Amino acid sequence: MYWTDSQLPEHRFEAWGNDRLVRCFAERPTNLLNLLQTAVKLHGDRKALVFDNQRWTYQEVWQSVKHYAQVLNDLGIKPQDRVVLFVSNRAEFVFLLFAIQYLGAIAVPVGIREQRPGLTYIMNQCKAKAIAFDASLADRIPLRSDVISLEHRICLDSDLNDKLAIDAQTDFLASLLAKSSQINTSAHHADQFDVAVILYTSGTTGNPKGAMITHANIVHSVLHYQYGMRLTENDSSMLAVPASHVTGLIAIIATMVQVGGAILVMQEFKAKQFLEFATQERMTHTLMVPAMYSLCLLEPSFNADALQHWRIGGYGGAPMPVSVIEQLAQYLPNLDLRNAYGATETTSPVTLMPAGMNDAHLDSVGRVLPCADVRIMNDAGQEVPFGETGELWINGPMVVPGYWDNPEATAQSFTAGYWHSGDLGCMDKDGFVKIFDRKKDMLNRGGFKIYSVEVENCLMGIPGVLEAAIVGKPCPVLGERVHAFIYAPNQSMSHETVITHCKETLADYKVPETITWLETPLPRNANGKVVKRQLRQNF
């Protein structure tokens, strides 16, 4: 237990099943729908949602959720049925998410970058009964013959093109809403251990696995965000990352509903529009990947005075360049930057940087959160001392119970409730965690181990470098050598400039020997993580 904020609610240990003993918040909501019901009761007339120049109060959101729930009920959606949301960031995503919870069904958000084969696999694996989708994504929607369990395909827009005309079973949301004007369906009371959401992991190797996120998982994560960031009903948070990702879903949508704040929805991130929207709505909070912060600083319309309400900027998924942190501190001195670390399997946060500690722990992803339990383990399954490197094993009420209909993968990835993260790192006696690399991404150059994060941080310190990644380039003598991929738009720099910079900081065997200059950003999966497998295909 490393979090000492006196404002935290009471917590206690609870037995969850036969093999899990977890530290939980003693007083907490029961399920995801409870968050919205409480917000309606306490903050019904307050701004809840803003999208595309439209605004909804919590009471108006609740009416839409009930109407959407009636539509799904009329289609035969029952408790625990799986409903896929192949939906971009838009108000309908929020309405459908909570309408599915209203019925006790399970939401399966899928990132809109997914292609038809992957979407078909996911829908068959979870035996989806329905899918809701944007018209612009129609050509990627499986036919009912491709997914035997599929009974309903719901298009959220009326301008569906002819690509789906061959399937007369497609429903249109507008007509369904018109037919279901009478709302007579009661809310389902889900148990805290019921699965609320299935989020499929990125599947960088093999097929994706569906992490079963329970109501209890979600509740504890939003409480961690609420108290760790001291959020209130006066906060407005920008949803600039995908709503289908665990960060957008939990850190922004669910957390803002928990505190009664406002969700500001961007359909896609563009720096200029982000800054305009943030100014217009007096944004106070968001969580983004570091590259988004860099793009904001590069935008000519960046105006620090107009962003004076922005008080918390969370980030994760990649290191934040020191130069970006310094610029943000210069232009926005009241902005509290918070590094966070988590994963789909941990329902987002495991660590969070406490207020005012960013400068003292720039190389850390934050301190272990109150209900999280992190162990640093070696390959023999033994815990290592503070400060030594090993794999992070993570337990707590935010950690999912396993993967949907995949006992083999669950057995491989979990031990007595501890999820094996695959991340190499260390923890000090105060609970601050450092992440060095993915186990599979660590380089071995002639017997010398190289953590890619250290080298990538060094590369990101070069002015003008927006993104950087290293991989091992095969070598018949040393096994592999360090190769860098660098994205530095609108900058011209030489190989020698990079090497000189790295030699000033890194041991000689860690310095990149070859470089690929990219004209586009690094390839990332639907969860925003760099796909190094794709980079390695260059060799």
XYZ file of C-alpha atoms in Angstrom:
539
model
C 0.000 0.000 0.000
C 1.815 3.095 -1.248
C -0.896 5.725 -1.755
C -1.295 7.921 1.299
C -3.839 10.539 0.174
C -6.037 11.115 3.210
C -9.004 11.909 0.949
C -9.200 8.348 -0.340
C -12.298 6.393 0.713
C -12.005 3.459 3.081
C -10.736 0.208 1.607
C -10.589 -3.374 2.809
C -9.561 -6.848 1.664
C -12.239 -9.051 0.102
C -12.191 -12.665 -1.024
C -13.147 -12.928 -4.698
C -13.606 -16.598 -5.466
C -11.293 -19.272 -4.144
C -7.971 -17.881 -5.382
C -8.196 -14.089 -5.134
C -7.847 -11.820 -2.128
C -8.040 -8.211 -3.272
C -7.993 -4.781 -1.664
C -11.253 -3.010 -2.516
C -12.994 0.277 -1.856
C -15.481 -0.489 0.909
C -18.190 1.880 -0.352
C -18.705 1.778 -4.095
C -21.359 1.672 -6.810
C -22.588 -1.779 -7.782
C -22.347 -1.563 -11.543
C -21.706 0.632 -14.573
C -25.333 1.662 -14.981
C -25.394 2.839 -11.349
C -22.847 5.506 -12.273
C -25.275 7.056 -14.737
C -28.319 6.627 -12.496
C -26.535 8.448 -9.674
C -25.332 11.208 -12.002
C -28.897 11.763 -13.220
C -30.119 11.974 -9.636
C -27.398 14.360 -8.451
C -26.581 16.317 -11.608
C -29.601 15.882 -13.882
C -29.601 19.428 -15.270
C -25.834 19.712 -15.713
C -24.004 19.402 -19.028
C -23.151 15.743 -19.597
C -22.222 15.346 -23.251
C -21.107 17.591 -26.101
C -20.684 16.379 -29.675
C -20.892 18.051 -33.079
C -22.379 21.294 -31.704
C -25.046 19.366 -29.782
C -25.398 19.240 -26.000
C -27.137 16.897 -23.622
C -27.767 17.187 -19.885
C -27.601 14.062 -17.759
C -31.387 13.883 -17.756
C -31.417 14.057 -21.561
C -28.728 11.395 -21.805
C -30.810 9.163 -19.530
C -33.877 9.561 -21.734
C -31.850 8.648 -24.817
C -30.326 5.629 -23.040
C -33.772 4.332 -22.087
C -35.033 4.871 -25.636
C -32.046 2.996 -27.096
C -32.550 0.242 -24.515
C -36.162 -0.134 -25.635
C -34.981 -0.524 -29.234
C -32.526 -3.255 -28.260
C -35.127 -4.929 -26.063
C -37.602 -4.960 -28.971
C -34.924 -6.689 -31.053
C -34.674 -9.420 -28.424
C -31.434 -8.446 -26.655
C -31.342 -10.212 -23.281
C -29.000 -10.171 -20.262
C -25.492 -11.361 -21.154
C -26.111 -11.169 -24.920
C -23.100 -9.667 -26.688
C -23.635 -6.480 -28.716
C -20.692 -5.246 -30.797
C -20.131 -1.490 -31.090
C -18.228 -0.835 -34.306
C -18.774 2.859 -33.787
C -16.582 5.949 -34.002
C -16.438 8.603 -31.289
C -19.955 10.055 -31.310
C -22.868 10.583 -28.927
C -24.533 7.344 -30.042
C -21.601 5.372 -28.655
C -22.398 6.649 -25.162
C -26.136 6.055 -25.532
C -25.616 2.490 -26.786
C -22.990 1.659 -24.160
C -25.366 2.454 -21.312
C -28.432 1.067 -23.097
C -26.652 -2.284 -23.285
C -25.964 -2.049 -19.538
C -29.600 -1.086 -18.954
C -30.579 -4.497 -20.344
C -27.815 -6.392 -18.549
C -26.202 -7.299 -21.860
C -22.482 -7.109 -22.673
C -20.970 -4.359 -24.814
C -18.154 -5.350 -27.171
C -16.536 -2.127 -28.463
C -14.205 -2.696 -31.419
C -11.834 -0.054 -32.772
C -12.887 1.290 -36.158
C -9.461 0.522 -37.619
C -10.306 -3.176 -37.447
C -10.767 -4.831 -40.841
C -13.468 -7.296 -41.861
C -11.529 -10.553 -41.174
C -10.598 -9.413 -37.656
C -14.100 -8.152 -36.934
C -15.582 -11.435 -38.179
C -13.247 -13.393 -35.896
C -14.171 -11.264 -32.865
C -17.889 -11.581 -33.494
C -17.684 -15.347 -33.901
C -15.449 -15.722 -30.853
C -17.886 -13.894 -28.562
C -20.978 -15.170 -30.442
C -22.302 -11.659 -30.976
C -26.060 -11.330 -31.312
C -26.047 -7.804 -32.757
C -23.717 -5.173 -34.136
C -24.193 -1.405 -34.324
C -22.037 0.445 -36.822
C -21.365 3.687 -38.673
C -22.521 3.807 -42.295
C -18.965 4.665 -43.339
C -17.859 1.265 -41.998
C -20.585 -0.731 -43.772
C -18.272 -2.531 -46.176
C -16.445 -4.156 -43.230
C -19.534 -5.550 -41.507
C -19.831 -9.351 -41.742
C -22.933 -10.821 -43.296
C -25.206 -12.873 -41.098
C -23.963 -15.948 -42.938
C -20.411 -15.124 -41.762
C -21.428 -15.026 -38.085
C -23.987 -17.696 -37.240
C -24.985 -16.070 -33.939
C -25.619 -12.667 -35.542
C -29.295 -11.690 -35.623
C -29.228 -7.910 -36.026
C -27.094 -5.372 -37.854
C -27.941 -1.806 -36.875
C -26.717 1.090 -39.002
C -26.508 4.340 -37.050
C -26.857 6.517 -40.146
C -29.472 6.772 -42.863
C -27.069 7.277 -45.765
C -26.029 3.646 -46.059
C -24.408 2.963 -49.410
C -25.244 0.080 -51.718
C -22.506 -2.175 -50.359
C -24.928 -3.688 -47.884
C -27.977 -3.706 -50.121
C -27.550 -7.443 -50.671
C -28.524 -8.017 -47.032
C -32.119 -7.009 -46.390
C -31.668 -7.745 -42.676
C -29.892 -4.449 -41.932
C -31.835 -2.213 -39.537
C -31.579 1.568 -39.392
C -31.417 3.191 -35.979
C -33.668 6.123 -36.884
C -36.537 3.880 -37.941
C -36.057 1.621 -34.922
C -36.221 4.630 -32.597
C -39.398 5.841 -34.303
C -41.047 2.454 -33.780
C -40.024 2.236 -30.100
C -41.358 5.560 -28.855
C -43.094 3.914 -25.876
C -40.482 3.120 -23.202
C -41.638 0.342 -20.906
C -38.505 -1.688 -20.236
C -37.143 -1.790 -16.671
C -33.442 -1.530 -15.892
C -31.612 -4.786 -15.196
C -29.771 -4.935 -11.850
C -26.398 -6.424 -12.737
C -24.225 -8.125 -10.149
C -20.786 -6.596 -9.615
C -19.109 -9.754 -10.918
C -21.146 -9.871 -14.132
C -19.239 -9.072 -17.310
C -20.149 -5.577 -18.513
C -17.742 -5.174 -21.429
C -15.490 -7.390 -23.518
C -12.466 -5.597 -24.946
C -10.314 -7.520 -27.375
C -6.572 -7.176 -26.983
C -4.534 -5.945 -29.883
C -3.515 -9.362 -31.124
C 0.015 -8.422 -32.176
C 0.703 -12.167 -32.116
C -2.042 -14.618 -32.996
C -5.747 -13.918 -32.641
C -7.013 -11.259 -30.224
C -8.308 -12.298 -26.808
C -11.436 -10.858 -25.241
C -10.724 -9.417 -21.791
C -13.845 -9.849 -19.634
C -14.280 -6.535 -17.834
C -16.705 -6.819 -14.945
C -18.746 -4.097 -13.311
C -16.502 -4.304 -10.242
C -13.428 -3.832 -12.442
C -14.902 -0.659 -13.945
C -16.105 0.769 -10.637
C -12.690 0.475 -8.999
C -10.910 2.013 -11.975
C -13.172 5.064 -12.075
C -12.746 5.534 -8.331
C -8.975 5.415 -8.803
C -9.242 8.116 -11.449
C -11.716 10.178 -9.448
C -9.666 10.312 -6.286
C -6.221 10.050 -7.870
C -6.924 13.074 -10.077
C -9.361 14.773 -7.688
C -12.090 15.074 -10.297
C -15.484 16.657 -9.614
C -18.707 17.620 -11.359
C -16.984 20.829 -12.439
C -14.616 18.971 -14.775
C -15.012 18.673 -18.535
C -12.956 15.933 -20.165
C -12.012 15.651 -23.829
C -12.547 12.256 -25.469
C -9.839 12.523 -28.131
C -8.679 8.888 -27.963
C -10.975 6.131 -29.288
C -14.047 5.458 -27.157
C -13.562 1.773 -27.956
C -10.190 1.748 -26.180
C -9.932 1.136 -22.447
C -8.657 4.692 -21.888
C -11.531 6.364 -23.687
C -14.114 4.005 -22.269
C -12.975 4.034 -18.634
C -10.749 7.077 -18.040
C -12.993 9.502 -19.908
C -16.564 8.224 -20.371
C -17.130 6.150 -17.221
C -15.068 8.429 -14.972
C -16.835 11.613 -16.061
C -20.218 9.942 -15.496
C -19.045 8.864 -12.037
C -18.182 12.418 -11.009
C -21.023 14.102 -12.904
C -18.686 15.979 -15.241
C -18.992 16.605 -18.980
C -17.723 14.399 -21.820
C -16.465 16.398 -24.801
C -16.466 14.045 -27.792
C -14.120 14.459 -30.758
C -14.858 12.113 -33.659
C -11.147 12.035 -34.466
C -8.128 13.852 -33.094
C -6.844 16.840 -35.026
C -4.719 19.308 -33.092
C -6.351 22.471 -34.406
C -9.897 21.245 -33.743
C -8.840 19.858 -30.350
C -7.559 23.250 -29.250
C -10.656 25.040 -30.532
C -13.013 22.584 -28.822
C -11.017 22.686 -25.580
C -11.193 26.472 -25.550
C -14.887 26.597 -26.393
C -15.916 24.147 -23.667
C -13.325 25.174 -21.072
C -11.805 21.702 -20.968
C -10.186 20.855 -17.639
C -9.052 17.279 -18.147
C -8.078 14.654 -20.694
C -5.909 11.586 -21.209
C -3.973 11.268 -24.447
C -0.867 9.648 -25.886
C 2.278 11.830 -25.828
C 2.272 12.361 -29.602
C -1.027 14.250 -29.288
C 0.539 16.719 -26.866
C 3.444 17.205 -29.277
C 1.059 17.890 -32.146
C -0.807 20.465 -30.059
C 2.429 22.320 -29.350
C 3.314 22.273 -33.063
C -0.074 23.718 -34.049
C 0.265 27.419 -35.028
C -3.068 28.227 -33.353
C -1.842 27.019 -29.942
C -2.889 29.702 -27.445
C -1.885 29.163 -23.820
C -4.192 31.914 -22.554
C -7.218 30.216 -24.115
C -6.379 26.942 -22.323
C -6.220 28.398 -18.817
C -8.918 26.020 -17.531
C -6.915 22.912 -18.486
C -5.650 21.613 -15.144
C -4.965 17.865 -15.624
C -3.286 16.202 -18.575
C -2.982 12.454 -18.257
C -0.787 10.457 -20.600
C 0.457 6.933 -21.141
C 1.182 4.295 -23.737
C 4.582 5.800 -24.599
C 7.235 7.985 -22.954
C 6.588 11.734 -22.892
C 9.616 13.557 -24.340
C 11.273 15.776 -21.732
C 11.231 18.631 -24.244
C 7.429 18.379 -24.470
C 7.076 18.340 -20.680
C 9.273 21.426 -20.465
C 7.299 23.291 -23.135
C 3.977 22.444 -21.505
C 5.313 23.645 -18.150
C 6.416 26.890 -19.795
C 3.173 27.617 -21.655
C 0.698 26.034 -19.230
C 2.198 26.342 -15.734
C -1.094 25.321 -14.091
C -1.344 22.078 -16.083
C -0.714 19.045 -13.874
C 0.783 16.335 -16.098
C 0.069 12.818 -14.849
C 1.760 9.722 -16.213
C -0.351 6.582 -15.908
C 0.231 2.924 -16.650
C -2.314 0.230 -17.294
C -3.702 -2.185 -19.852
C -6.929 -3.637 -21.158
C -6.587 -6.512 -18.691
C -6.278 -4.075 -15.784
C -9.250 -1.933 -16.879
C -6.824 0.965 -17.312
C -4.875 2.396 -14.359
C -2.444 0.410 -12.230
C -0.151 3.328 -11.448
C -0.677 7.083 -11.521
C 1.710 9.928 -10.856
C 0.623 11.721 -7.657
C 0.048 15.465 -7.816
C 3.238 17.498 -7.758
C 5.618 14.540 -8.162
C 6.111 14.558 -11.917
C 9.401 16.471 -11.889
C 10.945 14.231 -9.241
C 9.979 11.012 -11.053
C 10.206 11.766 -14.769
C 11.427 8.233 -15.506
C 8.532 6.625 -13.632
C 5.008 5.739 -14.781
C 3.721 6.721 -11.343
C 2.942 5.157 -8.017
C 0.966 1.960 -7.527
C -2.683 2.893 -6.926
C -4.418 2.110 -3.616
C -6.226 -1.081 -4.604
C -3.570 -2.350 -7.029
C -1.056 -5.039 -6.104
C 2.101 -5.108 -8.238
C 4.812 -7.748 -7.900
C 8.098 -7.762 -9.817
C 8.820 -11.389 -10.724
C 11.731 -13.212 -12.336
C 11.427 -16.001 -14.903
C 11.324 -18.596 -12.136
C 8.161 -17.051 -10.695
C 9.993 -15.507 -7.722
C 9.562 -11.952 -6.490
C 12.704 -9.828 -6.795
C 13.867 -7.124 -4.351
C 12.992 -3.447 -4.733
C 14.939 -1.838 -7.558
C 15.647 -5.064 -9.454
C 14.197 -5.776 -12.879
C 11.554 -8.363 -13.599
C 8.125 -8.843 -15.137
C 5.192 -6.958 -13.615
C 2.493 -9.258 -12.227
C -0.628 -7.303 -11.339
C -3.598 -8.088 -9.100
C -6.456 -6.036 -7.716
C -10.181 -5.456 -8.176
C -9.512 -3.774 -11.545
C -7.841 -6.884 -13.003
C -10.147 -8.905 -15.242
C -10.980 -12.513 -14.279
C -9.762 -13.799 -17.637
C -10.473 -14.009 -21.345
C -13.871 -14.736 -22.847
C -14.302 -18.429 -23.708
C -10.538 -18.946 -23.725
C -9.449 -20.955 -20.681
C -6.081 -21.813 -22.230
C -5.084 -18.167 -22.649
C -6.429 -17.365 -19.189
C -4.337 -20.123 -17.625
C -1.221 -18.894 -19.446
C -1.645 -15.258 -18.440
C -2.958 -15.441 -14.865
C -1.621 -16.931 -11.638
C -3.911 -16.774 -8.586
C -5.515 -13.609 -9.952
C -2.214 -11.960 -10.907
C -2.047 -11.000 -14.578
C 1.360 -11.465 -16.213
C 1.795 -8.134 -17.970
C 4.737 -9.020 -20.208
C 6.296 -5.687 -19.221
C 9.771 -5.534 -17.733
C 10.306 -2.980 -15.018
C 11.163 -2.315 -11.404
C 9.563 -0.768 -8.340
C 11.120 1.181 -5.492
C 10.181 0.963 -1.823
C 7.807 3.936 -2.201
C 5.775 2.181 -4.885
C 7.029 4.131 -7.902
C 7.242 1.920 -10.978
C 9.559 2.155 -13.978
C 8.830 0.322 -17.228
C 11.829 -0.652 -19.331
C 10.482 -2.804 -22.142
C 8.194 -5.553 -23.282
C 9.827 -8.917 -22.582
C 9.673 -9.816 -26.263
C 11.057 -6.430 -27.388
C 14.237 -6.421 -25.329
C 17.311 -6.483 -27.582
C 20.316 -8.731 -27.048
C 23.419 -7.391 -28.786
C 26.239 -9.873 -28.325
C 25.067 -10.730 -24.824
C 24.361 -7.130 -23.794
C 20.704 -6.507 -22.953
C 19.198 -3.305 -24.304
C 15.861 -1.932 -23.111
C 14.272 -0.155 -26.047
C 12.515 2.453 -23.874
C 15.856 3.894 -22.738
C 17.085 4.328 -26.305
C 13.719 5.634 -27.524
C 13.629 8.211 -24.734
C 17.050 9.389 -25.831
C 15.941 9.683 -29.458
C 12.816 11.573 -28.437
C 15.034 14.127 -26.737
C 16.320 15.318 -30.115
C 14.501 18.528 -31.120
C 12.133 17.852 -33.984
C 11.726 14.115 -33.367
C 8.033 13.406 -32.910
C 8.156 9.601 -32.704
C 10.914 7.010 -32.454
C 11.212 3.265 -31.999
C 14.063 0.781 -32.065
C 14.133 -2.880 -33.044
C 16.833 -5.480 -33.344
C 18.307 -5.781 -36.837
C 19.526 -9.357 -37.431
C 23.314 -9.746 -37.360
C 25.186 -13.038 -37.990
C 27.938 -12.052 -35.536
C 26.176 -10.273 -32.632
C 22.692 -11.718 -33.045
C 21.137 -8.274 -33.510
C 22.133 -4.646 -33.718
C 20.174 -1.508 -32.772
C 18.133 -0.045 -35.625
C 16.082 3.125 -35.169
C 12.895 4.251 -36.908
C 12.445 8.018 -36.603
C 9.525 10.245 -37.550
C 10.603 13.883 -37.641
C 8.228 15.818 -39.909
C 9.408 19.139 -41.285
C 12.886 18.557 -39.912
C 16.117 17.715 -41.655
C 18.780 15.985 -39.613
C 21.633 13.697 -40.442
C 22.514 10.225 -39.274
C 25.570 11.755 -37.616
C 23.431 14.192 -35.600
C 21.444 11.327 -34.114
C 24.487 9.203 -33.353
C 26.319 12.091 -31.700
C 23.316 12.872 -29.523
C 22.947 9.241 -28.433
C 26.642 8.789 -27.682
C 26.449 11.642 -25.171
C 23.861 9.716 -23.128
C 23.981 6.001 -23.882
C 26.524 3.220 -23.537
C 28.169 2.558 -26.898
C 26.414 -0.785 -27.484
C 22.995 0.916 -27.104
C 23.604 3.564 -29.771
C 21.627 2.943 -32.999
C 23.867 1.883 -35.844
C 21.349 2.269 -38.635
C 18.305 4.502 -39.078
C 15.128 4.482 -41.161
C 13.608 7.936 -41.623
C 9.824 7.704 -41.748
C 7.540 9.925 -43.786
C 4.499 8.888 -41.745
C 3.961 8.160 -38.010
C 4.883 4.812 -36.507
C 2.447 1.960 -37.197
C 0.135 1.411 -34.253
C -2.547 -1.131 -33.445
C -6.128 -0.331 -32.465
C -4.976 0.236 -28.870
C -2.408 2.831 -29.916
C 0.686 0.703 -29.254
C 3.539 0.626 -31.765
C 3.485 -2.548 -33.881
C 7.162 -3.439 -33.872
C 6.470 -6.659 -35.739
C 5.568 -4.496 -38.735
C 8.775 -2.494 -38.353
C 10.846 -5.675 -38.291
C 9.393 -6.670 -41.664
C 11.670 -4.041 -43.210
C 14.633 -6.389 -42.789
